[in-house]
Amino acid sequence: MDMQKLQKNRTLIKDAFDSKKSVELTGWVYDTRALGKIKFLVLRDVSGEIQITAVKGKVADGIFKKLDKVSRESVVYVRGTLKESKQAPGGKELIPEKFEVIAKAEELPIDVSDFSKTELPKRLDNRFLDLHRKRIQAIFKIQSTISMAFRQHFIEKGFIEFQPPSIIGASSEGGTDLFEAKYFEKKAFLAQSPQLYKQMIACSMEKAMTITPVWRAEKHNTIRHLNECRQMDIEMGFADAFVVMKQIEEVVQYIVKEVIEKNKEELELLGVRLKIPKAKYMTFAEVAKLMKEQGVHVGKDDLSGEAEKKLDELFPDTIVFVHDWPLSGKPFYIMPKGEKADAELSEGFDAIYKGMEISSGGQRIHLPDLLIERLKAKGLNPVDFKDYVDSFRYGAPPHGGWSIGLERFTQVLLGLENIREAVMFPRDRDRLSP
Ligand code: AMO
């Protein structure tokens, strides 16, 4: 089959319905049925589905014979004309004039019908096939709107998009959750975040954004963590925690507005109703007090999952910014309150939305001596961070930023049980393929 000609001549199913002339369609066979002298085939492509109807004697014999013999999910080409039909989905059916199987599907390892009950691990083993499903496609169409809206919003505000390195020489978040790699004769790591690089960029180009993969060697399998995820990050010069929290508020509102406008069908299919969120600002101490009143446990320097859920219950459709976070609960690069290395509180925050942390960030330390002190306090060796520390010696303004996890945000927005639903090919403790 001539693919160049096909690309030129074929129509997407959703656009075919209005056509008065004969149309050329390609897609995947969703279902076939035979009722004696009449046969049906439901064809799907990424835009929609259409019923193809063949009545014995009214279409070519070859087509009539073949129509219900094609296996599900086979790729087919069909040329035909539309006809009004009350029973057909969309009110029209296609009467085929030419029908060809482009690629026959073998026996399917999982059920990919709309009623599929196949469990997530099995679906992920066969993700390439799981991606044939409308529901699954809806999640990723929405995710595509999310990342596009994020990029668009910040580019329009004068941010530059940067590409950080994925191979790094020392931890960027502290801790031990690093994947080690061999880099010639040196030891290297997969980036845990673009943190140190975005700070250097904010100190030269002021406003920077990126959407980039990061790797976390966290050993535990949870429903909200991946070992490889994508982060949507910004960093700004001349900014404190409040300047950058406002940026989250605005971008999340813009993203939700875009999803509501651009993904009506997908939201309906997933049964998700969205409202543009409000914002609420609270200190960590205020949240701790409120949770105590509610009888909910809060960690010493972190919020429990239970507390995050409670915040959503108390403040629905609201991004809750929890600032003045205890310094001990934040990474080495977060500015201590009052620029004092031994402060109790920090200029760091978390943003909680729909019962889960979607982002963390804060004002950073731009003072080399203070940074060295904080590295030591966290048990890290300043020598490993020499280039990073030195970058603040030659004209570094106060700056701040944050990161929103793309998959985490998708999970939260769509109310997905497991974050693996929000990534096409998840990497977790046990999964390295497909
Ligand atoms: P943090 O580690 O809190 O901060 O990550 C920021 C956001 O990224 C997402 N995220 C994850 N999503 C899925 N699986 C994971 N294992 C995972 N880890 C993080 C979450 C989280 O809120 N450099 C700082 C941010 C900054 O200060 O700019 C950082 O990486 O949505």
Coordinates of C-alpha atoms and ligand atoms in Angstrom, one line a residue:
M1 CA 0.0 0.0 0.0
D2 CA 1.3 3.5 -0.9
M3 CA 1.6 5.3 2.4
Q4 CA 2.3 8.7 0.8
K5 CA -0.9 8.5 -1.2
L6 CA -2.8 7.2 1.9
Q7 CA -1.5 10.1 4.1
K8 CA -2.8 12.5 1.4
N9 CA -6.2 10.9 0.8
R10 CA -7.4 9.5 4.1
T11 CA -9.7 11.2 6.5
L12 CA -9.8 10.9 10.3
I13 CA -13.0 9.1 11.4
K14 CA -14.3 12.2 13.4
D15 CA -14.1 14.3 10.2
A16 CA -15.6 11.6 7.9
F17 CA -19.1 12.0 9.3
D18 CA -19.7 15.3 7.5
S19 CA -18.4 14.1 4.1
K20 CA -20.8 13.7 1.2
K21 CA -18.2 12.0 -1.0
S22 CA -16.6 8.7 -0.6
V23 CA -14.0 8.6 2.2
E24 CA -10.8 6.6 2.8
L25 CA -10.3 5.5 6.4
T26 CA -7.7 3.5 8.3
G27 CA -7.9 2.2 11.8
W28 CA -8.1 -0.7 14.2
V29 CA -11.0 -3.3 14.2
Y30 CA -12.8 -2.9 17.5
D31 CA -15.5 -5.4 16.9
T32 CA -17.3 -7.5 14.2
R33 CA -20.8 -9.0 14.1
A34 CA -22.6 -11.1 11.6
L35 CA -26.4 -11.3 11.5
G36 CA -27.1 -13.5 8.5
K37 CA -27.3 -11.3 5.4
I38 CA -25.9 -8.2 7.3
K39 CA -22.5 -7.8 8.7
F40 CA -20.9 -5.0 10.9
L41 CA -17.4 -3.9 11.7
V42 CA -16.7 -1.2 14.2
L43 CA -13.6 0.7 13.1
R44 CA -11.6 3.0 15.5
D45 CA -8.8 5.4 15.0
V46 CA -7.4 8.0 17.4
S47 CA -10.2 10.4 16.7
G48 CA -13.3 8.2 17.0
E49 CA -15.2 5.2 15.8
I50 CA -17.6 4.3 12.9
Q51 CA -19.8 1.4 12.0
I52 CA -19.1 -0.3 8.7
T53 CA -22.2 -2.1 7.4
A54 CA -22.2 -4.7 4.6
V55 CA -25.5 -6.2 3.3
K56 CA -25.2 -9.3 1.2
G57 CA -25.7 -8.5 -2.5
K58 CA -25.3 -4.8 -1.9
V59 CA -21.6 -4.8 -1.5
A60 CA -18.9 -6.7 -3.4
D61 CA -19.0 -10.4 -2.4
G62 CA -15.3 -10.3 -1.4
I63 CA -15.9 -7.6 1.1
F64 CA -19.0 -9.2 2.5
K65 CA -17.1 -12.5 3.1
K66 CA -14.1 -10.8 4.7
L67 CA -15.8 -8.3 7.0
D68 CA -16.5 -10.5 10.0
K69 CA -13.4 -12.6 9.6
V70 CA -10.9 -9.9 10.5
S71 CA -9.5 -10.4 14.0
R72 CA -9.9 -7.7 16.6
E73 CA -7.3 -4.9 16.6
S74 CA -6.2 -5.7 13.0
V75 CA -5.3 -2.6 11.0
V76 CA -7.5 -2.1 8.0
Y77 CA -8.2 0.3 5.2
V78 CA -11.7 1.0 3.9
R79 CA -13.1 3.2 1.3
G80 CA -16.8 3.9 1.3
T81 CA -19.7 6.3 1.5
L82 CA -21.7 7.4 4.5
K83 CA -25.3 6.7 4.9
E84 CA -27.8 7.9 7.6
S85 CA -28.6 5.2 10.1
K86 CA -30.5 5.7 13.4
Q87 CA -29.0 2.7 15.1
A88 CA -25.3 3.4 14.2
P89 CA -23.1 5.3 16.6
G90 CA -22.9 9.0 15.4
G91 CA -26.1 8.5 13.3
K92 CA -24.3 7.3 10.2
E93 CA -22.7 4.1 8.9
L94 CA -20.2 3.5 6.2
I95 CA -21.0 1.4 3.1
P96 CA -17.7 -0.1 2.0
E97 CA -16.6 0.0 -1.6
K98 CA -13.0 -1.2 -1.0
F99 CA -11.7 -3.1 2.0
E100 CA -8.1 -4.2 2.8
V101 CA -6.4 -5.7 5.8
I102 CA -3.1 -3.9 6.2
A103 CA -1.9 -5.8 9.3
K104 CA -3.6 -8.8 10.8
A105 CA -3.6 -9.0 14.7
E106 CA -2.8 -12.3 16.3
E107 CA -4.7 -13.6 19.3
L108 CA -4.8 -10.8 21.8
P109 CA -3.0 -11.4 25.2
I110 CA -5.3 -9.0 27.0
D111 CA -8.9 -7.8 26.7
V112 CA -8.8 -4.3 25.2
S113 CA -12.5 -3.7 24.9
D114 CA -14.2 -0.8 26.7
F115 CA -15.4 -3.3 29.3
S116 CA -12.0 -4.8 30.0
K117 CA -11.3 -6.0 33.5
T118 CA -7.7 -6.9 32.9
E119 CA -5.6 -5.8 36.0
L120 CA -3.0 -3.1 35.8
P121 CA 0.2 -5.2 35.9
K122 CA -1.0 -7.4 33.0
R123 CA -2.1 -4.3 31.1
L124 CA 1.4 -2.7 31.6
D125 CA 3.1 -5.9 30.4
N126 CA 1.2 -5.3 27.2
R127 CA 1.1 -1.5 27.3
F128 CA 1.5 -1.2 23.5
L129 CA -1.9 -2.9 23.2
D130 CA -3.4 -1.2 26.2
L131 CA -2.7 2.0 24.4
H132 CA -5.3 0.9 21.8
R133 CA -8.0 1.6 24.4
K134 CA -10.1 4.8 24.3
R135 CA -9.9 5.3 28.0
I136 CA -6.1 5.0 28.1
Q137 CA -5.7 7.3 25.1
A138 CA -7.9 9.9 26.9
I139 CA -5.4 10.0 29.8
F140 CA -2.5 10.7 27.5
K141 CA -4.4 13.2 25.3
I142 CA -5.0 15.1 28.6
Q143 CA -1.4 14.7 29.6
S144 CA -0.3 16.2 26.3
T145 CA -2.6 19.2 27.0
I146 CA -1.0 19.6 30.5
S147 CA 2.6 19.7 29.3
M148 CA 1.7 21.9 26.3
A149 CA -0.2 24.4 28.5
F150 CA 2.7 24.4 31.0
R151 CA 5.2 25.2 28.3
Q152 CA 3.0 27.8 26.6
H153 CA 2.2 29.6 29.8
F154 CA 5.8 30.1 30.8
I155 CA 7.1 30.8 27.3
E156 CA 4.5 33.5 27.0
K157 CA 5.8 35.0 30.2
G158 CA 9.3 35.3 28.9
F159 CA 10.8 32.1 30.4
I160 CA 13.4 30.3 28.3
E161 CA 13.2 26.5 27.9
F162 CA 16.4 24.7 28.9
Q163 CA 17.7 21.2 28.6
P164 CA 19.5 20.0 31.7
P165 CA 22.1 17.2 31.7
S166 CA 20.8 13.7 32.6
I167 CA 24.2 12.4 33.8
I168 CA 25.5 14.2 36.9
G169 CA 28.6 14.0 39.1
A170 CA 26.9 14.4 42.5
S171 CA 23.5 14.2 44.1
S172 CA 21.2 17.1 43.4
E173 CA 18.6 16.4 46.1
G174 CA 20.8 14.9 48.8
G175 CA 19.9 11.5 50.2
T176 CA 20.8 8.1 48.8
D177 CA 18.2 7.7 46.1
L178 CA 20.7 7.8 43.3
F179 CA 21.1 5.5 40.3
E180 CA 24.8 5.0 39.8
A181 CA 26.2 4.8 36.3
K182 CA 29.7 4.1 35.0
Y183 CA 31.1 7.0 33.1
F184 CA 34.4 5.9 31.6
E185 CA 36.7 5.7 34.6
K186 CA 34.5 7.9 36.8
K187 CA 31.4 7.3 38.9
A188 CA 28.3 9.2 37.7
F189 CA 24.7 9.3 38.5
L190 CA 21.3 9.7 36.7
A191 CA 19.9 13.2 37.5
Q192 CA 17.5 13.2 40.4
S193 CA 16.3 16.7 39.3
P194 CA 17.5 19.6 37.2
Q195 CA 17.8 21.5 40.5
L196 CA 21.4 22.8 40.5
Y197 CA 21.4 23.6 36.8
K198 CA 18.2 25.6 36.8
Q199 CA 19.6 27.7 39.7
M200 CA 22.7 28.5 37.6
I201 CA 20.5 29.5 34.7
A202 CA 18.2 31.7 36.9
C203 CA 21.4 33.4 38.1
S204 CA 22.3 34.3 34.5
M205 CA 19.1 34.3 32.3
E206 CA 16.6 35.0 35.1
K207 CA 13.6 32.9 34.1
A208 CA 14.0 29.3 33.1
M209 CA 11.6 26.4 32.6
T210 CA 12.0 22.7 31.5
I211 CA 10.1 19.5 31.3
T212 CA 12.6 16.8 31.8
P213 CA 13.0 13.1 32.9
V214 CA 14.5 12.5 36.4
W215 CA 15.4 9.3 38.2
R216 CA 14.9 8.3 41.8
A217 CA 16.3 5.1 43.1
E218 CA 13.6 4.8 45.8
K219 CA 13.3 1.2 46.7
H220 CA 9.6 1.1 47.7
N221 CA 6.8 0.5 45.3
T222 CA 4.0 3.0 46.0
I223 CA 1.0 4.2 44.1
R224 CA 2.4 7.8 43.9
H225 CA 6.1 7.2 43.2
L226 CA 7.9 6.1 40.1
N227 CA 11.6 5.5 39.6
E228 CA 11.6 7.5 36.4
C229 CA 9.3 10.5 36.2
R230 CA 9.1 13.8 34.3
Q231 CA 9.3 17.1 36.2
M232 CA 7.9 20.4 35.1
D233 CA 10.3 22.9 36.7
I234 CA 10.8 26.6 36.8
E235 CA 13.4 28.8 38.4
M236 CA 13.4 32.6 38.7
G237 CA 15.9 35.3 39.6
F238 CA 14.9 38.0 42.0
A239 CA 12.3 35.8 43.6
D240 CA 11.3 34.5 47.1
A241 CA 9.0 31.7 48.0
F242 CA 5.9 33.9 47.6
V243 CA 6.8 35.1 44.1
V244 CA 7.2 31.5 42.9
M245 CA 4.2 30.1 44.7
K246 CA 2.1 32.6 42.8
Q247 CA 3.5 31.1 39.6
I248 CA 2.2 27.7 40.6
E249 CA -1.2 29.1 41.3
E250 CA -1.4 30.8 37.9
V251 CA 0.0 27.9 35.8
V252 CA -2.2 25.3 37.5
Q253 CA -5.3 27.5 36.9
Y254 CA -4.2 27.9 33.2
I255 CA -3.6 24.1 32.8
V256 CA -6.9 23.2 34.3
K257 CA -8.7 25.8 32.1
E258 CA -7.0 24.4 29.0
V259 CA -7.9 20.8 29.9
I260 CA -11.5 21.8 30.5
E261 CA -11.6 23.5 27.1
K262 CA -9.6 21.1 25.0
N263 CA -10.4 17.7 26.5
K264 CA -14.2 17.8 27.0
E265 CA -14.7 14.3 25.4
E266 CA -11.8 12.8 27.3
L267 CA -12.9 14.1 30.6
E268 CA -16.4 12.8 30.0
L269 CA -15.1 9.4 29.0
L270 CA -13.1 9.3 32.2
G271 CA -16.0 10.6 34.3
V272 CA -13.9 13.5 35.6
R273 CA -15.4 17.0 36.4
L274 CA -12.9 19.7 36.9
K275 CA -13.2 23.2 38.4
I276 CA -10.5 25.8 38.2
P277 CA -8.9 25.7 41.6
K278 CA -8.6 28.5 44.2
A279 CA -5.4 29.0 46.2
K280 CA -4.9 29.1 50.0
Y281 CA -1.7 29.9 51.8
M282 CA -0.9 28.4 55.3
T283 CA 2.2 28.0 57.3
F284 CA 3.4 24.5 58.3
A285 CA 2.6 25.4 61.9
E286 CA -0.9 26.5 61.0
V287 CA -1.5 23.2 59.2
A288 CA -0.1 21.3 62.1
K289 CA -2.4 23.1 64.5
L290 CA -5.4 22.5 62.3
M291 CA -4.6 18.8 61.9
K292 CA -4.3 18.4 65.7
E293 CA -7.8 19.8 66.0
Q294 CA -9.0 17.3 63.4
G295 CA -7.2 14.5 65.1
V296 CA -5.0 13.8 62.2
H297 CA -1.3 12.9 62.5
V298 CA 1.3 15.3 61.0
G299 CA 5.0 14.5 60.8
K300 CA 7.6 16.6 62.6
D301 CA 8.9 18.1 59.3
D302 CA 6.7 16.5 56.7
L303 CA 3.0 16.1 56.1
S304 CA 1.5 12.7 56.3
G305 CA -0.6 11.4 53.4
E306 CA -3.6 11.5 55.8
A307 CA -3.0 15.2 56.5
E308 CA -2.8 15.9 52.7
K309 CA -6.1 14.2 52.3
K310 CA -7.7 16.1 55.1
L311 CA -6.6 19.4 53.5
D312 CA -8.5 18.5 50.4
E313 CA -11.5 17.6 52.5
L314 CA -11.4 20.9 54.3
F315 CA -10.5 23.0 51.2
P316 CA -11.8 21.2 48.1
D317 CA -10.8 22.4 44.6
T318 CA -8.0 24.4 46.3
I319 CA -4.2 24.4 45.9
V320 CA -3.0 24.6 49.5
F321 CA 0.5 26.2 49.8
V322 CA 2.2 25.1 53.0
H323 CA 5.1 27.5 53.5
D324 CA 7.5 28.2 56.4
W325 CA 8.4 24.6 56.3
P326 CA 10.7 23.2 59.0
L327 CA 14.2 23.4 57.7
S328 CA 15.1 19.8 58.7
G329 CA 12.5 18.6 56.2
K330 CA 13.9 20.4 53.2
P331 CA 16.9 19.8 51.0
F332 CA 20.3 21.5 51.5
Y333 CA 19.7 24.2 48.8
I334 CA 16.5 25.7 50.5
M335 CA 17.1 29.1 52.2
P336 CA 16.8 28.9 56.0
K337 CA 14.5 31.6 57.5
G338 CA 16.4 34.8 58.1
E339 CA 19.5 33.4 56.2
K340 CA 20.6 31.7 59.4
A341 CA 22.1 28.2 59.0
D342 CA 20.6 27.0 62.3
A343 CA 17.1 28.4 61.7
E344 CA 14.2 26.2 62.6
L345 CA 12.1 27.2 59.6
S346 CA 12.8 27.6 55.9
E347 CA 11.7 29.5 52.8
G348 CA 10.6 26.1 51.4
F349 CA 7.0 25.0 50.7
D350 CA 4.9 22.2 49.3
A351 CA 1.7 22.6 47.2
I352 CA -1.1 20.2 48.0
Y353 CA -3.9 19.7 45.5
K354 CA -6.7 17.2 45.6
G355 CA -5.2 15.4 48.6
M356 CA -1.6 15.0 47.3
E357 CA 1.7 16.9 47.0
I358 CA 1.9 18.1 43.5
S359 CA 4.9 20.4 43.9
S360 CA 7.7 21.5 46.2
G361 CA 10.0 24.4 46.0
G362 CA 11.2 27.5 47.7
Q363 CA 13.7 30.3 47.8
R364 CA 17.3 29.0 47.4
I365 CA 20.6 29.8 49.1
H366 CA 22.5 32.1 46.9
L367 CA 25.2 32.8 49.5
P368 CA 28.2 30.4 49.1
D369 CA 29.3 30.3 52.8
L370 CA 25.7 29.6 54.0
L371 CA 25.4 26.9 51.3
I372 CA 28.6 25.2 52.5
E373 CA 27.3 25.2 56.0
R374 CA 24.0 23.7 55.0
L375 CA 25.7 21.0 52.8
K376 CA 27.7 20.0 55.9
A377 CA 24.7 20.0 58.1
K378 CA 23.0 17.6 55.7
G379 CA 26.1 15.3 55.9
L380 CA 27.1 16.1 52.3
N381 CA 30.7 16.9 51.2
P382 CA 31.0 20.5 49.9
V383 CA 33.9 19.3 47.7
D384 CA 31.5 17.3 45.6
F385 CA 29.5 20.5 45.0
K386 CA 32.4 22.8 44.3
D387 CA 31.2 24.0 40.8
Y388 CA 27.7 24.6 42.1
V389 CA 28.8 26.5 45.2
D390 CA 31.3 28.6 43.1
S391 CA 28.6 29.5 40.6
F392 CA 27.2 31.8 43.3
R393 CA 30.4 33.7 43.8
Y394 CA 30.2 35.8 40.7
G395 CA 26.9 37.7 40.8
A396 CA 24.0 35.6 42.0
P397 CA 20.7 37.2 42.8
P398 CA 18.2 35.8 45.3
H399 CA 16.2 33.2 43.4
G400 CA 13.6 30.5 43.8
G401 CA 11.6 27.9 41.9
W402 CA 9.7 24.6 42.1
S403 CA 8.9 21.4 40.4
I404 CA 5.6 19.8 39.5
G405 CA 5.7 16.1 38.7
L406 CA 4.0 15.6 35.3
E407 CA 2.7 12.1 36.1
R408 CA 1.8 13.0 39.7
F409 CA -0.1 16.0 38.4
T410 CA -2.0 13.9 35.8
Q411 CA -2.8 11.3 38.5
V412 CA -4.1 13.9 40.9
L413 CA -6.1 15.9 38.3
L414 CA -7.8 12.8 36.9
G415 CA -8.2 11.0 40.2
L416 CA -6.2 7.9 39.0
E417 CA -5.7 5.3 41.7
N418 CA -2.1 4.5 40.7
I419 CA 0.5 6.8 39.2
R420 CA 1.5 4.1 36.7
E421 CA -1.8 4.9 34.9
A422 CA -0.3 8.3 34.1
V423 CA 2.9 7.1 32.4
M424 CA 2.9 5.2 29.2
F425 CA 5.9 3.0 30.0
P426 CA 6.4 3.1 33.8
R427 CA 9.7 2.3 35.4
D428 CA 9.3 1.0 38.9
R429 CA 11.2 -1.4 41.3
D430 CA 10.1 -4.4 39.2
R431 CA 9.4 -3.0 35.8
L432 CA 12.0 -2.3 33.1
S433 CA 10.0 -3.3 30.1
P434 CA 8.3 -2.8 27.8
Ligands
AMO1 P1 10.7 16.9 44.9 O1 11.7 15.9 45.1 O2 9.7 17.2 46.0 O3 11.5 18.3 44.6 O4 9.9 16.7 43.5 C1 9.1 17.6 43.0 C2 7.8 17.0 42.5 O5 8.1 16.0 41.5 C3 7.2 14.9 41.7 N1 8.0 13.7 42.1 C4 7.7 12.4 41.7 N2 6.7 11.9 41.0 C5 6.7 10.6 40.8 N3 7.6 9.7 41.4 C6 8.6 10.2 42.1 N4 9.5 9.3 42.7 C7 8.7 11.6 42.4 N5 9.5 12.4 43.0 C8 9.1 13.6 42.9 C9 6.2 15.3 42.7 C10 7.0 16.3 43.5 O6 6.1 17.2 44.2 N6 14.2 20.0 43.0 C11 13.1 19.9 43.8 C12 12.0 20.9 43.4 C13 12.4 22.4 43.5 O7 12.7 22.7 44.7 O8 12.5 23.1 42.5 C14 12.5 18.5 43.8 O9 12.9 17.7 42.9 O10 5.1 16.0 42.0

